[in-house]
Tab-separated table of C-alpha atoms in Angstrom:
chain	number	residue	atom	x	y	z
A	1	SER	CA	-10.163	-44.580	-5.657
A	2	LEU	CA	-7.451	-41.914	-5.734
A	3	SER	CA	-7.558	-41.388	-9.468
A	4	ALA	CA	-9.377	-38.636	-11.322
A	5	PRO	CA	-10.032	-38.536	-15.076
A	6	GLY	CA	-6.871	-37.381	-16.821
A	7	LEU	CA	-5.108	-36.520	-13.566
A	8	GLY	CA	-4.075	-39.797	-11.994
A	9	ALA	CA	-3.400	-40.248	-8.294
A	10	LEU	CA	-1.300	-37.097	-7.955
A	11	GLY	CA	-3.998	-34.907	-9.507
A	12	ALA	CA	-6.689	-36.384	-7.279
A	13	LEU	CA	-4.550	-35.816	-4.200
A	14	ARG	CA	-3.909	-32.207	-5.233
A	15	MET	CA	-7.645	-31.574	-5.191
A	16	ARG	CA	-7.768	-32.448	-1.497
A	17	VAL	CA	-4.463	-31.121	-0.072
A	18	PRO	CA	-3.868	-27.478	0.943
A	19	CYS	CA	-1.102	-25.514	-0.791
A	20	GLN	CA	1.220	-25.600	2.240
A	21	GLN	CA	1.324	-29.413	2.182
A	22	LEU	CA	1.595	-29.912	-1.564
A	23	GLY	CA	5.357	-29.328	-1.752
A	24	ALA	CA	6.131	-32.122	0.705
A	25	LEU	CA	3.521	-34.413	-0.845
A	26	ARG	CA	4.822	-33.852	-4.349
A	27	THR	CA	8.367	-34.575	-3.182
A	28	ARG	CA	7.248	-37.955	-1.841
A	29	VAL	CA	5.051	-38.838	-4.823
A	30	ARG	CA	7.340	-37.621	-7.595
A	31	SER	CA	10.710	-39.261	-6.997
A	32	ARG	CA	11.915	-38.131	-10.418
A	33	VAL	CA	13.066	-34.842	-8.895
A	34	ALA	CA	16.477	-35.574	-7.373
A	35	ALA	CA	17.256	-34.189	-3.933
A	36	SER	CA	19.776	-31.735	-5.402
A	37	GLU	CA	17.126	-30.333	-7.774
A	38	ARG	CA	14.359	-29.583	-5.279
A	39	PRO	CA	13.685	-25.917	-4.564
A	40	MET	CA	15.737	-24.576	-1.678
A	41	SER	CA	14.012	-23.549	1.536
A	42	PRO	CA	12.977	-21.104	2.637
A	43	ASN	CA	11.479	-19.598	-0.479
A	44	LEU	CA	11.242	-15.824	-0.214
A	45	ASN	CA	9.200	-13.398	-2.249
A	46	VAL	CA	10.357	-10.101	-3.795
A	47	LEU	CA	9.582	-8.363	-0.487
A	48	GLY	CA	11.877	-10.646	1.505
A	49	THR	CA	9.027	-12.404	3.301
A	50	GLU	CA	7.828	-15.999	2.970
A	51	LEU	CA	6.659	-16.901	-0.530
A	52	GLN	CA	2.870	-17.266	-0.592
A	53	CYS	CA	0.827	-19.696	-2.681
A	54	CYS	CA	-0.024	-18.432	-6.168
A	55	CYS	CA	-2.615	-21.081	-7.135
A	56	ASP	CA	-2.761	-24.703	-6.040
A	57	ASN	CA	-5.829	-25.737	-8.060
A	58	VAL	CA	-6.142	-24.063	-11.454
A	59	ARG	CA	-9.852	-23.909	-12.425
A	60	GLY	CA	-10.627	-27.013	-10.333
A	61	THR	CA	-8.279	-29.228	-12.373
A	62	GLY	CA	-6.331	-30.318	-9.307
A	63	ILE	CA	-3.197	-28.944	-10.947
A	64	GLY	CA	-1.125	-26.386	-9.111
A	65	THR	CA	0.931	-23.726	-10.812
A	66	GLY	CA	4.687	-23.333	-10.605
A	67	PHE	CA	7.527	-25.320	-12.060
A	68	TYR	CA	7.007	-27.937	-9.343
A	69	ARG	CA	3.182	-27.788	-9.736
A	70	ASN	CA	2.840	-27.236	-5.994
A	71	GLY	CA	1.089	-23.861	-6.198
A	72	LEU	CA	4.239	-21.867	-5.442
A	73	CYS	CA	6.339	-19.830	-7.868
A	74	ALA	CA	9.422	-21.490	-6.392
A	75	THR	CA	12.480	-22.193	-8.487
A	76	GLY	CA	15.549	-24.362	-8.412
A	77	PRO	CA	18.512	-25.395	-10.535
A	78	ASP	CA	16.339	-27.473	-12.884
A	79	ASP	CA	13.953	-24.567	-13.624
A	80	GLY	CA	15.730	-22.995	-16.579
A	81	GLY	CA	12.752	-20.768	-17.350
A	82	ARG	CA	12.558	-19.285	-13.824
A	83	HIS	CA	8.783	-19.667	-13.371
A	84	THR	CA	8.822	-17.099	-10.570
A	85	VAL	CA	6.215	-14.400	-11.328
A	86	CYS	CA	2.703	-14.962	-9.979
A	87	VAL	CA	0.444	-13.294	-12.532
A	88	GLU	CA	-3.247	-12.894	-13.142
A	89	ALA	CA	-3.435	-13.662	-16.843
A	90	SER	CA	-5.235	-11.198	-19.078
A	91	ALA	CA	-6.557	-11.780	-22.592
A	92	GLU	CA	-4.183	-9.079	-23.831
A	93	PHE	CA	-1.149	-10.796	-22.295
A	94	LEU	CA	-2.176	-14.260	-23.544
A	95	ALA	CA	-2.562	-12.887	-27.089
A	96	PHE	CA	0.889	-11.284	-26.811
A	97	SER	CA	2.461	-14.503	-25.537
A	98	LYS	CA	0.914	-16.471	-28.399
A	99	GLN	CA	2.117	-13.839	-30.876
A	100	VAL	CA	5.730	-14.229	-29.681
A	101	GLY	CA	5.577	-18.031	-29.918
A	102	ASN	CA	4.430	-19.203	-26.487
A	103	ASP	CA	0.740	-20.150	-26.618
A	104	LEU	CA	-0.063	-20.479	-22.928
A	105	SER	CA	-3.759	-21.104	-23.613
A	106	GLN	CA	-3.021	-24.524	-25.130
A	107	PRO	CA	-3.201	-27.372	-22.546
A	108	LEU	CA	-0.272	-29.818	-22.396
A	109	PRO	CA	-1.433	-32.676	-20.133
A	110	GLU	CA	1.928	-34.462	-20.337
A	111	TYR	CA	3.410	-31.531	-18.357
A	112	LEU	CA	0.424	-31.200	-16.008
A	113	PHE	CA	-0.319	-27.932	-17.826
A	114	PRO	CA	-4.044	-27.133	-18.040
A	115	GLY	CA	-3.550	-24.107	-20.287
A	116	VAL	CA	-3.981	-20.567	-18.975
A	117	ASN	CA	-7.215	-18.598	-19.331
A	118	PRO	CA	-7.850	-14.910	-18.644
A	119	GLY	CA	-8.243	-14.469	-14.889
A	120	ASP	CA	-6.115	-17.503	-13.991
A	121	ARG	CA	-3.250	-17.115	-11.553
A	122	TRP	CA	-0.144	-18.699	-12.991
A	123	CYS	CA	3.609	-18.766	-12.325
A	124	LEU	CA	5.052	-17.120	-15.383
A	125	CYS	CA	8.666	-17.157	-16.532
A	126	ALA	CA	10.383	-13.987	-15.343
A	127	ALA	CA	11.934	-13.308	-18.750
A	128	ARG	CA	8.494	-13.592	-20.422
A	129	TRP	CA	7.004	-11.121	-17.923
A	130	LYS	CA	9.873	-8.697	-18.597
A	131	GLN	CA	9.426	-9.153	-22.358
A	132	ALA	CA	5.717	-8.344	-21.967
A	133	LEU	CA	6.580	-5.358	-19.761
A	134	ASP	CA	8.930	-3.980	-22.412
A	135	ALA	CA	6.178	-4.444	-25.025
A	136	GLY	CA	3.559	-2.730	-22.832
A	137	ARG	CA	1.543	-5.961	-22.375
A	138	ALA	CA	2.606	-7.241	-18.932
A	139	PRO	CA	-0.077	-8.881	-16.787
A	140	ARG	CA	-0.796	-7.785	-13.210
A	141	ILE	CA	1.063	-9.675	-10.479
A	142	PHE	CA	0.917	-10.738	-6.832
A	143	LEU	CA	4.056	-9.551	-5.029
A	144	GLN	CA	3.715	-11.883	-2.065
A	145	SER	CA	3.566	-14.874	-4.408
A	146	THR	CA	6.383	-13.740	-6.725
A	147	HIS	CA	9.759	-15.327	-5.955
A	148	GLU	CA	12.735	-13.119	-5.103
A	149	LYS	CA	14.692	-14.448	-8.132
A	150	THR	CA	12.374	-12.290	-10.253
A	151	LEU	CA	14.439	-9.298	-9.119
A	152	GLN	CA	17.159	-10.520	-11.503
A	153	PHE	CA	14.804	-9.549	-14.353
A	154	ALA	CA	12.842	-6.545	-13.083
A	155	THR	CA	13.110	-3.967	-10.326
A	156	LEU	CA	10.885	-3.981	-7.286
A	157	GLU	CA	9.431	-0.651	-8.419
A	158	GLN	CA	8.491	-2.126	-11.799
A	159	LEU	CA	6.844	-5.070	-10.072
A	160	LYS	CA	4.996	-2.837	-7.595
A	161	SER	CA	3.479	-0.838	-10.428
A	162	PHE	CA	1.694	-4.015	-11.602
A	163	ALA	CA	0.833	-5.421	-8.158
A	164	LEU	CA	-2.709	-6.469	-7.348
A	165	ASP	CA	-1.752	-6.973	-3.692
A	166	LEU	CA	0.292	-3.786	-3.151
A	167	ASP	CA	-1.529	-2.578	-0.012
A	168	GLU	CA	-1.388	-6.004	1.622
A	169	ALA	CA	2.267	-6.428	0.612
A	170	GLU	CA	3.274	-3.039	1.995
A	171	ALA	CA	1.471	-3.834	5.265
A	172	ALA	CA	3.455	-7.104	5.527
A	173	VAL	CA	6.724	-5.221	4.948
A	174	ALA	CA	5.774	-2.572	7.543
A	175	GLN	CA	5.051	-5.317	10.075
A	176	LEU	CA	8.407	-6.926	9.291
A	177	ASP	CA	10.181	-3.563	9.700
A	178	THR	CA	8.514	-3.097	13.106
A	179	LEU	CA	9.675	-6.550	14.209
A	180	ARG	CA	13.216	-5.812	12.991
A	181	ALA	CA	13.304	-2.554	14.944
A	182	GLN	CA	12.072	-4.328	18.101
A	183	MET	CA	14.723	-6.990	17.675
A	184	GLU	CA	17.476	-4.418	17.187
A	185	ARG	CA	16.387	-2.598	20.368
A	186	ALA	CA	16.329	-5.882	22.261
A	187	LEU	CA	19.826	-6.770	21.068
A	188	LYS	CA	21.167	-3.337	22.072
A	189	SER	CA	19.631	-3.417	25.562
A	190	LYS	CA	21.779	-4.422	28.537
A	191	PRO	CA	21.146	-7.755	30.295
A	192	GLY	CA	18.207	-7.410	32.674
A	193	GLU	CA	17.075	-4.163	31.041
A	194	LEU	CA	13.738	-4.160	29.209
A	195	PRO	CA	13.897	-2.919	25.609
A	196	GLU	CA	11.839	0.161	24.659
């Protein structure tokens, strides 16, 4: 059987499918999302590289994070909250969020929301992260899994100061810069001439 207690067929499938395939699977299974509302491809992170998975199976529930519950902090026209910041929730942040009227620890099964516990990775609304930042209670983040739309709410420098993956992210950007430089040299070289 493809069903799992409280999760249904989609939840059971999520437990078995890697993050990269969940977006396509969810699109086929959940026809309620119209073609014009699906997230646009490619999804880029705040570094300008491909958006990485934040969490595709929160605490073994089979539920992925993100507005589309596919593990990615992707966004689209129907995501009014801009669930674009991949955070590692802390007890301090969860208490703050509850205090300002958004109790993220409370599960809401009707929205495939398992509730967020300290240590969970979750796609947080960009405005909520900025609100927490301004209050001195922002959770740590993963740059490579944080969607570029987040830059409408916070600067890259602000995000970097909370990054758990800063070294890895900077290495990815350095590699991209090297590839760009090689491409520029290749484009400037004359036909038949090998680039430097």
